[in-house]
Coordinates of C-alpha atoms and ligand atoms in Angstrom, one line a residue:
M1 CA 2.5 39.3 -16.0
D2 CA 6.1 40.4 -15.5
T3 CA 8.5 37.7 -16.5
A4 CA 11.7 39.8 -16.0
P5 CA 12.6 38.5 -12.5
A6 CA 13.5 35.1 -14.0
Q7 CA 16.8 36.7 -15.1
S8 CA 17.6 38.0 -11.7
L9 CA 18.1 34.5 -10.3
R10 CA 21.6 33.1 -10.9
S11 CA 22.0 30.3 -13.3
W12 CA 23.4 26.9 -12.4
S13 CA 25.2 26.5 -15.7
G14 CA 28.4 28.2 -14.4
H15 CA 28.5 25.7 -11.5
L16 CA 28.4 22.4 -13.4
A17 CA 31.6 20.4 -13.9
G18 CA 30.6 19.5 -17.5
P19 CA 27.6 19.1 -19.9
L20 CA 24.5 17.3 -18.6
P21 CA 24.2 13.7 -19.7
E22 CA 21.8 12.7 -22.4
R23 CA 18.3 12.2 -21.2
A24 CA 17.3 8.6 -20.6
T25 CA 14.6 7.0 -18.4
L26 CA 15.8 5.9 -15.0
P27 CA 15.2 2.2 -15.6
R28 CA 17.5 2.3 -18.6
I29 CA 20.2 4.2 -16.7
W30 CA 20.0 1.8 -13.9
S31 CA 20.0 -1.3 -16.1
K32 CA 23.3 0.0 -17.7
R33 CA 24.8 0.5 -14.2
F34 CA 23.9 -3.0 -13.2
T35 CA 25.5 -4.4 -16.3
E36 CA 28.6 -2.2 -16.3
A37 CA 29.5 -2.5 -12.6
P38 CA 27.7 -5.6 -11.4
R39 CA 29.8 -6.1 -8.3
A40 CA 29.9 -2.5 -7.1
P41 CA 28.2 -2.2 -3.7
L42 CA 24.7 -0.6 -3.9
W43 CA 22.7 -0.9 -0.6
W44 CA 23.7 -1.8 2.9
S45 CA 20.7 -3.6 4.3
P46 CA 19.9 -2.8 7.9
Q47 CA 17.9 -6.1 8.2
S48 CA 20.6 -8.5 7.1
G49 CA 23.6 -6.3 7.9
Q50 CA 25.0 -7.1 4.5
W51 CA 26.0 -5.2 1.3
W52 CA 23.9 -5.9 -1.8
S53 CA 25.8 -5.5 -5.1
G54 CA 24.1 -4.0 -8.2
E55 CA 24.0 -7.5 -9.7
R56 CA 22.2 -9.0 -6.8
F57 CA 19.7 -6.1 -6.6
D58 CA 19.1 -6.3 -10.4
E59 CA 18.2 -10.0 -10.0
A60 CA 15.9 -9.2 -7.1
T61 CA 14.1 -6.6 -9.2
R62 CA 13.6 -9.2 -11.9
R63 CA 12.1 -11.6 -9.5
A64 CA 9.9 -9.0 -7.9
A65 CA 8.7 -8.0 -11.4
G66 CA 7.8 -11.6 -12.0
S67 CA 5.7 -11.6 -8.8
L68 CA 4.0 -8.4 -9.8
A69 CA 3.1 -10.0 -13.1
D70 CA 1.8 -13.1 -11.2
L71 CA -0.5 -10.6 -9.3
G72 CA -1.8 -9.4 -12.7
V73 CA -0.1 -6.0 -12.4
G74 CA 1.1 -4.8 -15.8
P75 CA 2.3 -1.7 -17.6
G76 CA 0.2 1.4 -16.8
D77 CA -1.4 -0.2 -13.8
R78 CA -1.2 1.5 -10.4
L79 CA 0.6 -0.2 -7.6
L80 CA 0.1 1.1 -4.1
W81 CA 3.4 0.8 -2.3
S82 CA 3.5 1.4 1.5
C83 CA 6.8 0.3 2.9
S84 CA 9.4 1.3 5.4
S85 CA 13.1 1.2 4.4
S86 CA 14.4 -2.2 3.2
V87 CA 16.2 -3.5 0.2
E88 CA 13.3 -5.8 -0.6
A89 CA 10.8 -3.0 -0.6
I90 CA 13.1 -0.9 -2.9
A91 CA 13.4 -3.9 -5.2
V92 CA 9.6 -4.0 -5.6
H93 CA 9.6 -0.3 -6.3
V94 CA 12.3 -0.5 -8.9
A95 CA 10.7 -3.6 -10.4
A96 CA 7.5 -1.7 -10.9
L97 CA 9.2 1.2 -12.6
R98 CA 11.2 -1.2 -14.8
S99 CA 7.9 -3.0 -15.8
G100 CA 6.1 0.3 -16.6
V101 CA 3.9 0.0 -13.6
V102 CA 2.9 3.3 -11.9
V103 CA 3.9 3.4 -8.2
V104 CA 1.7 5.2 -5.6
P105 CA 3.9 5.6 -2.5
V106 CA 1.9 5.8 0.8
N107 CA 3.2 6.5 4.3
P108 CA 2.9 3.1 6.2
G109 CA 2.0 5.2 9.3
Y110 CA -1.2 6.6 7.8
S111 CA -4.5 5.9 9.6
G112 CA -7.2 3.8 7.9
R113 CA -9.0 7.0 7.1
E114 CA -6.0 8.5 5.3
V115 CA -5.3 5.3 3.4
R116 CA -8.9 5.0 2.3
H117 CA -8.9 8.4 0.7
I118 CA -5.8 7.5 -1.5
V119 CA -7.2 4.0 -2.4
D120 CA -10.5 5.5 -3.4
D121 CA -8.8 8.2 -5.5
A122 CA -5.9 6.2 -7.1
R123 CA -7.8 2.9 -7.4
P124 CA -4.7 0.8 -7.4
V125 CA -4.9 -2.7 -8.9
A126 CA -2.6 -4.1 -6.2
V127 CA -0.9 -3.3 -2.9
V128 CA 2.6 -4.1 -1.6
A129 CA 2.7 -3.0 2.0
D130 CA 4.5 -3.6 5.3
D131 CA 1.1 -4.3 6.7
P132 CA -1.1 -5.8 4.0
E133 CA -3.9 -6.5 6.5
R134 CA -4.8 -2.9 6.3
F135 CA -5.7 -3.2 2.7
V136 CA -8.0 -6.2 2.9
G137 CA -10.7 -5.9 0.2
L138 CA -8.2 -4.8 -2.4
P139 CA -7.0 -7.4 -4.8
G140 CA -3.4 -8.6 -4.3
A141 CA -2.5 -6.9 -1.0
R142 CA 1.0 -8.4 -0.4
P143 CA 3.8 -7.9 2.1
G144 CA 6.8 -5.8 1.1
N145 CA 9.0 -8.8 0.4
L146 CA 7.0 -10.5 -2.4
P147 CA 7.6 -14.2 -2.9
P148 CA 10.2 -14.4 -5.8
S149 CA 8.9 -15.5 -9.2
D150 CA 10.7 -16.5 -12.3
R151 CA 7.9 -15.3 -14.5
V152 CA 9.1 -12.8 -17.1
P153 CA 7.2 -9.4 -17.1
A154 CA 5.5 -8.3 -20.3
R155 CA 7.7 -5.3 -20.7
W156 CA 11.1 -4.6 -19.2
D157 CA 12.9 -1.2 -19.2
E158 CA 10.7 -0.1 -22.0
A159 CA 8.7 2.7 -20.5
T160 CA 9.0 5.9 -22.5
G161 CA 9.7 9.4 -21.1
E162 CA 6.0 10.4 -21.4
D163 CA 4.7 7.3 -19.5
P164 CA 3.6 8.0 -16.0
A165 CA 5.9 6.5 -13.4
L166 CA 4.8 7.8 -10.0
I167 CA 1.7 9.3 -8.4
G168 CA 2.7 11.2 -5.2
Y169 CA -0.1 12.3 -2.9
T170 CA 0.1 15.9 -1.6
S171 CA -2.5 18.5 -0.9
G172 CA -0.9 21.1 -3.3
T173 CA -2.1 24.6 -2.5
T174 CA -5.6 23.7 -1.3
G175 CA -8.0 20.9 -0.6
A176 CA -7.7 17.1 0.1
P177 CA -4.6 15.1 -1.0
K178 CA -4.3 14.9 -4.7
G179 CA -2.1 12.6 -6.8
A180 CA 0.8 14.4 -8.6
V181 CA 1.5 12.4 -11.7
L182 CA 5.2 12.3 -12.5
T183 CA 6.4 10.9 -15.8
H184 CA 9.6 8.9 -16.4
D185 CA 10.9 12.1 -18.0
N186 CA 10.1 14.1 -14.9
L187 CA 12.0 11.6 -12.6
A188 CA 14.9 11.5 -15.0
A189 CA 15.2 15.2 -15.5
A190 CA 15.1 15.9 -11.7
T191 CA 17.6 13.1 -10.9
Q192 CA 20.1 13.7 -13.7
G193 CA 20.1 17.4 -12.9
L194 CA 20.7 16.9 -9.2
V195 CA 23.4 14.2 -9.7
A196 CA 25.3 16.7 -12.0
A197 CA 24.8 19.7 -9.7
W198 CA 26.0 17.9 -6.6
R199 CA 28.8 16.1 -8.4
W200 CA 27.5 12.8 -7.2
T201 CA 29.8 9.9 -8.4
A202 CA 30.3 6.2 -7.9
E203 CA 32.7 7.0 -5.1
D204 CA 30.0 8.5 -3.0
R205 CA 28.2 6.7 -0.1
L206 CA 25.0 8.1 1.3
V207 CA 23.7 7.6 4.8
H208 CA 20.0 7.2 4.0
A209 CA 17.8 7.7 7.1
L210 CA 14.8 9.4 5.4
P211 CA 11.5 7.7 4.9
I212 CA 11.4 6.2 1.4
F213 CA 7.8 7.1 0.5
H214 CA 8.3 10.9 0.0
A215 CA 10.2 12.9 -2.6
H216 CA 13.2 13.5 -0.4
G217 CA 14.1 10.0 0.6
L218 CA 12.8 8.4 -2.6
C219 CA 13.5 10.6 -5.6
V220 CA 16.6 12.4 -4.1
G221 CA 18.1 9.6 -1.9
L222 CA 17.2 6.4 -3.7
Y223 CA 17.0 7.5 -7.3
G224 CA 20.2 9.7 -6.9
T225 CA 22.1 6.7 -5.5
L226 CA 21.0 4.4 -8.3
T227 CA 21.6 6.9 -11.0
S228 CA 25.1 8.1 -10.0
G229 CA 26.5 4.6 -9.5
A230 CA 27.0 5.3 -5.8
S231 CA 26.0 3.3 -2.8
A232 CA 23.9 4.0 0.3
V233 CA 23.7 2.7 3.9
L234 CA 20.0 2.3 4.6
L235 CA 18.9 3.0 8.1
P236 CA 15.5 1.9 9.2
G237 CA 14.9 5.3 10.9
F238 CA 16.7 8.4 12.0
D239 CA 19.0 8.2 15.0
P240 CA 21.9 10.6 15.3
T241 CA 24.2 8.1 16.9
A242 CA 23.5 5.5 14.2
V243 CA 24.2 8.1 11.5
G244 CA 27.6 8.8 13.0
E245 CA 28.3 5.1 13.4
A246 CA 27.3 4.4 9.8
A247 CA 29.6 7.2 8.5
R248 CA 32.5 5.7 10.5
V249 CA 32.0 2.1 9.7
H250 CA 31.1 2.5 6.0
G251 CA 33.1 5.6 5.2
A252 CA 30.1 7.5 4.1
T253 CA 30.5 10.8 2.2
M254 CA 26.9 12.2 2.1
F255 CA 24.0 12.8 4.4
F256 CA 20.6 14.3 3.4
G257 CA 18.1 15.3 6.0
V258 CA 15.3 17.6 7.1
P259 CA 16.2 20.4 9.5
T260 CA 14.8 18.5 12.5
M261 CA 17.5 15.8 11.8
Y262 CA 20.2 18.4 11.7
H263 CA 18.9 19.9 14.9
R264 CA 19.3 16.5 16.6
L265 CA 22.7 15.9 15.0
V266 CA 23.8 19.2 16.5
A267 CA 22.4 18.4 19.9
D268 CA 24.0 14.9 19.9
R269 CA 27.3 15.9 18.4
P270 CA 28.0 12.3 17.3
S271 CA 31.7 11.5 16.9
S272 CA 33.3 10.5 13.6
V273 CA 31.2 12.5 11.3
H274 CA 34.1 14.4 9.8
S275 CA 34.3 12.7 6.4
W276 CA 31.3 14.3 4.8
R277 CA 31.6 15.6 1.3
L278 CA 28.1 16.9 1.1
C279 CA 25.4 17.4 3.7
A280 CA 22.2 18.7 2.1
S281 CA 19.0 19.9 3.9
G282 CA 15.5 20.4 2.5
S283 CA 11.8 19.8 2.8
A284 CA 11.4 22.6 5.4
P285 CA 13.1 25.9 6.1
M286 CA 16.5 25.8 7.9
S287 CA 17.2 28.8 10.2
A288 CA 20.4 30.6 9.6
E289 CA 21.4 29.7 13.2
L290 CA 20.9 26.0 12.6
H291 CA 22.7 26.3 9.3
R292 CA 25.7 27.8 11.1
R293 CA 25.8 25.3 14.0
A294 CA 25.2 22.2 11.8
S295 CA 27.9 23.3 9.4
E296 CA 30.3 23.7 12.3
V297 CA 29.4 20.3 13.9
L298 CA 29.5 18.4 10.7
G299 CA 32.6 20.0 9.3
T300 CA 31.0 21.0 6.0
Q301 CA 28.9 23.9 4.9
I302 CA 25.3 22.7 4.8
L303 CA 23.8 22.9 1.3
E304 CA 20.1 23.8 1.3
R305 CA 17.8 23.0 -1.6
Y306 CA 14.1 23.4 -2.3
G307 CA 11.7 20.9 -3.7
M308 CA 8.1 19.6 -3.7
T309 CA 6.2 16.5 -4.6
E310 CA 4.8 18.0 -7.8
T311 CA 8.2 19.2 -9.2
L312 CA 10.8 17.2 -7.3
M313 CA 13.8 19.5 -6.9
N314 CA 13.6 23.1 -8.0
T315 CA 16.5 25.0 -6.6
S316 CA 19.8 24.3 -4.8
N317 CA 22.7 26.2 -3.4
P318 CA 25.8 25.7 -5.4
Y319 CA 28.2 22.8 -4.8
V320 CA 31.1 25.1 -5.6
G321 CA 30.5 28.7 -4.5
E322 CA 28.7 30.3 -1.6
R323 CA 26.1 28.1 0.2
R324 CA 24.1 30.8 1.7
A325 CA 22.3 30.3 5.0
G326 CA 18.6 31.2 4.8
S327 CA 18.5 30.8 1.0
V328 CA 17.6 27.8 -1.2
G329 CA 20.0 28.9 -4.0
F330 CA 19.0 29.1 -7.6
P331 CA 17.2 27.0 -10.3
L332 CA 18.8 23.7 -10.9
P333 CA 19.9 22.7 -14.5
E334 CA 17.0 22.9 -16.9
V335 CA 14.7 24.5 -14.3
E336 CA 13.3 28.0 -14.6
A337 CA 12.0 29.8 -11.6
M338 CA 10.6 33.3 -11.0
V339 CA 8.8 35.2 -8.3
D340 CA 5.6 36.8 -9.6
P341 CA 4.5 40.3 -8.6
S342 CA 2.3 38.8 -5.8
G343 CA 5.5 37.1 -4.4
E344 CA 4.5 33.6 -5.3
I345 CA 7.4 31.3 -6.6
L346 CA 6.6 29.9 -10.1
V347 CA 8.6 27.1 -11.7
R348 CA 8.7 25.3 -15.0
G349 CA 10.9 22.7 -16.7
P350 CA 11.1 19.1 -17.6
H351 CA 10.9 18.2 -13.9
V352 CA 7.3 19.5 -13.4
M353 CA 4.6 16.9 -13.1
A354 CA 2.2 16.2 -15.9
G355 CA -0.7 17.2 -13.7
Y356 CA -2.9 16.1 -10.8
W357 CA -4.5 12.7 -11.2
Q358 CA -8.0 13.2 -12.5
R359 CA -8.3 16.8 -11.1
P360 CA -9.0 19.2 -14.0
A361 CA -10.0 22.1 -11.8
A362 CA -6.9 21.8 -9.6
N363 CA -4.7 21.6 -12.8
E364 CA -6.4 24.7 -14.1
E365 CA -5.7 26.5 -10.8
S366 CA -2.1 25.3 -10.4
F367 CA -0.7 26.1 -13.8
R368 CA -0.5 29.7 -15.1
P369 CA -0.2 30.3 -18.8
D370 CA 2.9 32.2 -19.9
D371 CA 2.0 35.6 -21.5
T372 CA 4.7 35.2 -24.2
G373 CA 3.4 31.8 -25.3
G374 CA 6.1 29.7 -23.5
P375 CA 5.3 26.7 -21.4
A376 CA 2.9 27.3 -18.5
W377 CA 4.3 28.0 -15.0
F378 CA 3.5 25.8 -12.0
R379 CA 2.4 27.7 -9.0
T380 CA 4.2 26.4 -5.9
G381 CA 2.1 28.2 -3.3
D382 CA 5.4 29.3 -1.7
L383 CA 6.3 32.9 -1.3
G384 CA 9.8 34.3 -1.9
H385 CA 12.1 37.0 -3.1
V386 CA 15.4 37.1 -4.9
D387 CA 18.4 38.4 -3.0
D388 CA 21.6 38.9 -5.0
G389 CA 20.6 36.1 -7.4
Y390 CA 19.7 33.6 -4.6
L391 CA 16.1 32.6 -3.9
V392 CA 14.8 33.2 -0.4
I393 CA 11.6 31.5 0.7
Q394 CA 9.6 33.9 2.9
G395 CA 6.5 31.9 3.7
R396 CA 3.6 30.2 2.1
A397 CA 0.5 31.3 0.3
K398 CA -0.9 27.8 0.9
E399 CA -2.1 26.9 4.3
L400 CA 0.5 24.4 5.3
I401 CA 2.3 23.5 8.5
I402 CA 5.7 21.7 8.2
S403 CA 6.5 19.6 11.2
G404 CA 9.8 17.7 11.1
G405 CA 9.7 17.9 7.3
Y406 CA 6.2 16.4 7.1
N407 CA 3.4 18.5 5.7
V408 CA 0.3 19.0 7.7
Y409 CA -2.8 20.7 6.3
P410 CA -4.8 22.6 8.9
A411 CA -8.1 21.9 7.3
E412 CA -7.7 18.1 7.5
V413 CA -6.8 18.2 11.2
E414 CA -9.7 20.7 11.8
D415 CA -12.2 18.4 10.1
V416 CA -11.2 15.5 12.4
L417 CA -11.2 17.7 15.6
M418 CA -14.7 19.0 14.7
T419 CA -16.0 15.5 15.5
Y420 CA -14.6 15.6 19.0
P421 CA -17.5 15.8 21.6
G422 CA -18.3 19.3 22.7
V423 CA -16.3 21.1 20.1
V424 CA -18.0 24.3 18.8
E425 CA -15.2 25.5 16.5
V426 CA -11.6 24.7 16.0
A427 CA -8.6 26.1 14.1
V428 CA -5.2 24.5 13.6
T429 CA -1.9 26.5 13.3
G430 CA 1.8 25.8 13.5
T431 CA 3.7 27.1 16.5
P432 CA 7.4 27.8 15.8
S433 CA 9.7 25.2 17.4
D434 CA 13.5 25.0 17.2
E435 CA 13.4 21.2 16.9
W436 CA 10.4 20.6 14.7
G437 CA 10.3 23.8 12.7
E438 CA 6.6 24.0 13.6
V439 CA 4.4 22.0 16.0
V440 CA 0.7 21.5 15.3
T441 CA -1.5 23.5 17.6
A442 CA -5.2 23.3 18.0
W443 CA -7.2 26.3 19.1
M444 CA -10.6 25.1 20.4
V445 CA -13.9 26.7 21.2
M446 CA -15.5 24.2 23.6
D447 CA -18.9 23.7 25.0
G448 CA -17.5 22.3 28.2
D449 CA -13.9 21.5 29.3
L450 CA -10.9 21.8 27.1
P451 CA -9.5 18.3 26.3
T452 CA -5.9 17.7 27.3
A453 CA -3.2 17.1 24.7
D454 CA -3.3 13.4 25.6
Q455 CA -7.0 13.1 25.2
I456 CA -6.7 14.7 21.7
A457 CA -3.8 12.4 20.9
G458 CA -6.0 9.4 21.9
F459 CA -8.9 10.7 19.8
C460 CA -6.7 11.3 16.7
A461 CA -4.9 7.9 17.0
S462 CA -7.2 6.1 14.6
R463 CA -7.9 9.1 12.4
L464 CA -4.6 10.8 11.7
A465 CA -0.9 9.9 11.2
G466 CA 1.1 10.6 14.4
Y467 CA 2.9 13.7 13.0
K468 CA -0.5 15.4 12.3
R469 CA -1.8 15.1 15.8
P470 CA -1.9 18.4 17.7
R471 CA 0.9 18.6 20.4
L472 CA -0.5 21.8 21.9
V473 CA -4.2 22.4 22.7
R474 CA -5.4 25.9 23.5
A475 CA -8.8 27.2 24.6
V476 CA -10.3 30.3 22.9
D477 CA -13.7 32.0 23.3
A478 CA -14.1 32.5 19.6
L479 CA -12.0 32.2 16.4
P480 CA -10.8 35.4 14.7
R481 CA -12.6 35.8 11.4
N482 CA -12.3 38.3 8.6
A483 CA -15.1 40.3 7.0
L484 CA -15.9 37.3 4.7
G485 CA -16.2 35.0 7.8
K486 CA -12.9 33.1 7.0
I487 CA -10.8 32.1 9.9
V488 CA -7.7 34.3 10.2
R489 CA -5.2 31.8 11.5
S490 CA -2.4 34.3 11.7
E491 CA -4.3 36.1 14.5
L492 CA -4.2 33.1 16.7
G493 CA -0.5 33.5 17.6
G494 CA 2.3 31.2 16.8
R495 CA 2.6 32.1 13.2
Ligands
MLC1 C1 7.3 11.7 14.2 N1 6.5 12.3 15.1 C2 6.3 13.6 14.7 C3 7.0 13.7 13.5 N2 7.7 12.6 13.3 N3 5.6 14.5 15.2 C4 5.6 15.7 14.6 N4 6.3 15.9 13.5 C5 7.0 15.0 12.9 N5 7.7 15.1 11.8 C6 5.9 11.7 16.3 C7 5.4 10.4 16.1 O1 4.0 10.4 15.6 C8 5.5 9.8 17.5 O2 4.4 10.3 18.3 C9 6.7 10.5 18.0 O3 6.9 11.7 17.3 C10 8.0 9.6 17.9 O4 7.9 9.0 16.6 P1 9.2 8.6 15.9 O5 8.9 7.9 14.6 O6 10.2 7.9 16.8 O7 9.8 10.0 15.5 P2 11.2 10.3 15.0 O8 11.9 9.1 14.5 O9 11.9 11.0 16.1 O10 10.8 11.2 13.7 C11 11.3 12.4 13.5 C12 11.9 12.5 12.1 C13 10.7 12.2 11.1 C14 12.4 13.9 11.9 C15 13.0 11.5 11.9 O11 9.7 13.0 11.3 C16 11.1 12.2 9.7 O12 11.7 11.2 9.2 N6 10.9 13.3 9.0 C17 11.2 13.4 7.5 C18 10.0 13.7 6.7 C19 10.3 13.7 5.2 O13 10.9 12.8 4.7 N7 9.8 14.7 4.5 C20 10.1 14.9 3.1 C21 8.8 15.2 2.4 S1 9.2 15.5 0.6 P3 3.5 9.4 19.1 O14 2.5 10.4 19.8 O15 2.8 8.5 18.2 O16 4.4 8.8 20.1 C22 9.3 17.1 0.5 C23 9.9 17.7 -0.7 C24 11.3 18.1 -0.5 O17 9.0 17.9 1.4 O18 11.6 19.3 -0.8 O19 12.0 17.3 0.1
AMP2 P1 5.6 18.4 -0.4 O1 4.4 18.8 -1.1 O2 5.4 17.4 0.8 O3 6.6 17.9 -1.4 O4 6.3 19.7 0.3 C1 6.8 20.7 -0.5 C2 6.9 22.0 0.3 O5 7.9 21.9 1.3 C3 7.3 23.1 -0.5 O6 6.2 23.7 -1.2 C4 7.8 24.1 0.5 O7 6.7 24.8 1.2 C5 8.5 23.2 1.5 N1 9.9 23.1 1.3 C6 10.7 22.2 0.7 N2 12.0 22.5 0.8 C7 12.1 23.7 1.5 C8 13.2 24.5 1.9 N3 14.4 24.2 1.7 N4 12.8 25.6 2.6 C9 11.6 25.9 2.9 N5 10.5 25.2 2.5 C10 10.8 24.1 1.8

């Protein structure tokens, strides 16, 4: 395998303001922050309309850890955590990490079918969720705001870098959702690198309107805020007016979003959003046109970066230097990236997951040994090329649709639609959309009438999360197949 292209990507080292800090686990970094700056504001709570200081949050994490211990959750145990944004939910998450408990974040909008798959696979010992009723049958299903407890957990801030910290569910390049096991070192490497690269300081204030159960809102937004000593205004969801208002009222300096959010910010042109130091975009491709318009409206050049659940952040445009539209920049500190001869982007470094949870075959397939005896490369399933030292993502080798920053796997939606009465065959693709990036489209071969989009939405309601439901439904006489009988989705139009 040709390893030369690694050199052709620019290096981040020339863009850092100083040396990287010494590696430490996130709980240890956070504990130091709480002690050194106890009264510094940390979270603005949308529920109480109040600021929480580091000291108050530290105390809340201790009491939540006591409650987890009351539930019998201890170091190395898996805790399913399915919560929307609130300080109390974040306290439970941080309490788990500080106690050495492994957190399994799950979208609270998932259907019973989707949740069951994760429960069966991860076998959590307890659940903390917005809606614990959905987890009946599992021991210790509790609401997001656990009753406080004074019990002292068995271990506190003692997890080592090699200990697992998080299992993030994602489909990877193929198949059903798998758990990506991220260690404390993975989380720390990714967060410390990003904080240094983006010159994140205690003076910063983030408007945080992302879901907290995926890498973007969790590992970038929450961990970055805690690690840099900064503060964040938590919003319960994304609304362009609320983002502008939060920036004005609280003097925010940063906003992170998926391209759909920037599309809506451009359309709404909220007033008083001129104080941004950094607006970063990721999770899905941002068109050069949206990059230009959003940069103009927000008064700062958008910084695009590229990440994934298995690796957290891989590349970023520079903080100082050209932030190039249509490019995701170059490998972050300590990250190596290359484009292999087939065009697939490979990465390695201390941020790459330990492996998929109990999936030896998937691990075998996803890691490629290095010919020169160095560490193995992780196959991202994304296709790209290097242009003047900047990485450009060109497409995906994996069959993935990204709608509003959420990943949708065609095979999962097809399996559900195949059970709709009268369906002979079905294929699912993404149709380009200015707002959503792609919208999920079902191409159906029917024995009878084609269902309407509303009928399909009704059918999928109890089977798929809302963002996976097809918005467009098209009739076809037959699905295009290649010589091996495999559906050729690209021939269905829209991609
Ligand atoms: C919501 N809906 C969507 C959708 N989000 N449909 C398609 N695609 C989406 N992304 C549907 C809902 O099911 C509902 O349909 C209707 O839209 C309104 O719901 P809503 O909740 O009010 O939607 P809205 O708030 O407008 O949500 C849009 C959004 C949200 C852009 C704010 O999708 C979002 O927060 N996206 C961010 C996803 C994210 O965090 N990705 C990071 C993954 S980590 P109905 O029919 O029920 O009414 C990753 C790694 C990395 O990728 O690099 O970061
Ligand atoms: P997930 O597995 O949910 O973490 O999604 C990761 C995938 O999102 C990556 O493999 C990419 O396909 C995509 N992605 C993330 N950031 C970007 C970006 N800036 N541009 C294009 N695609 C992106």
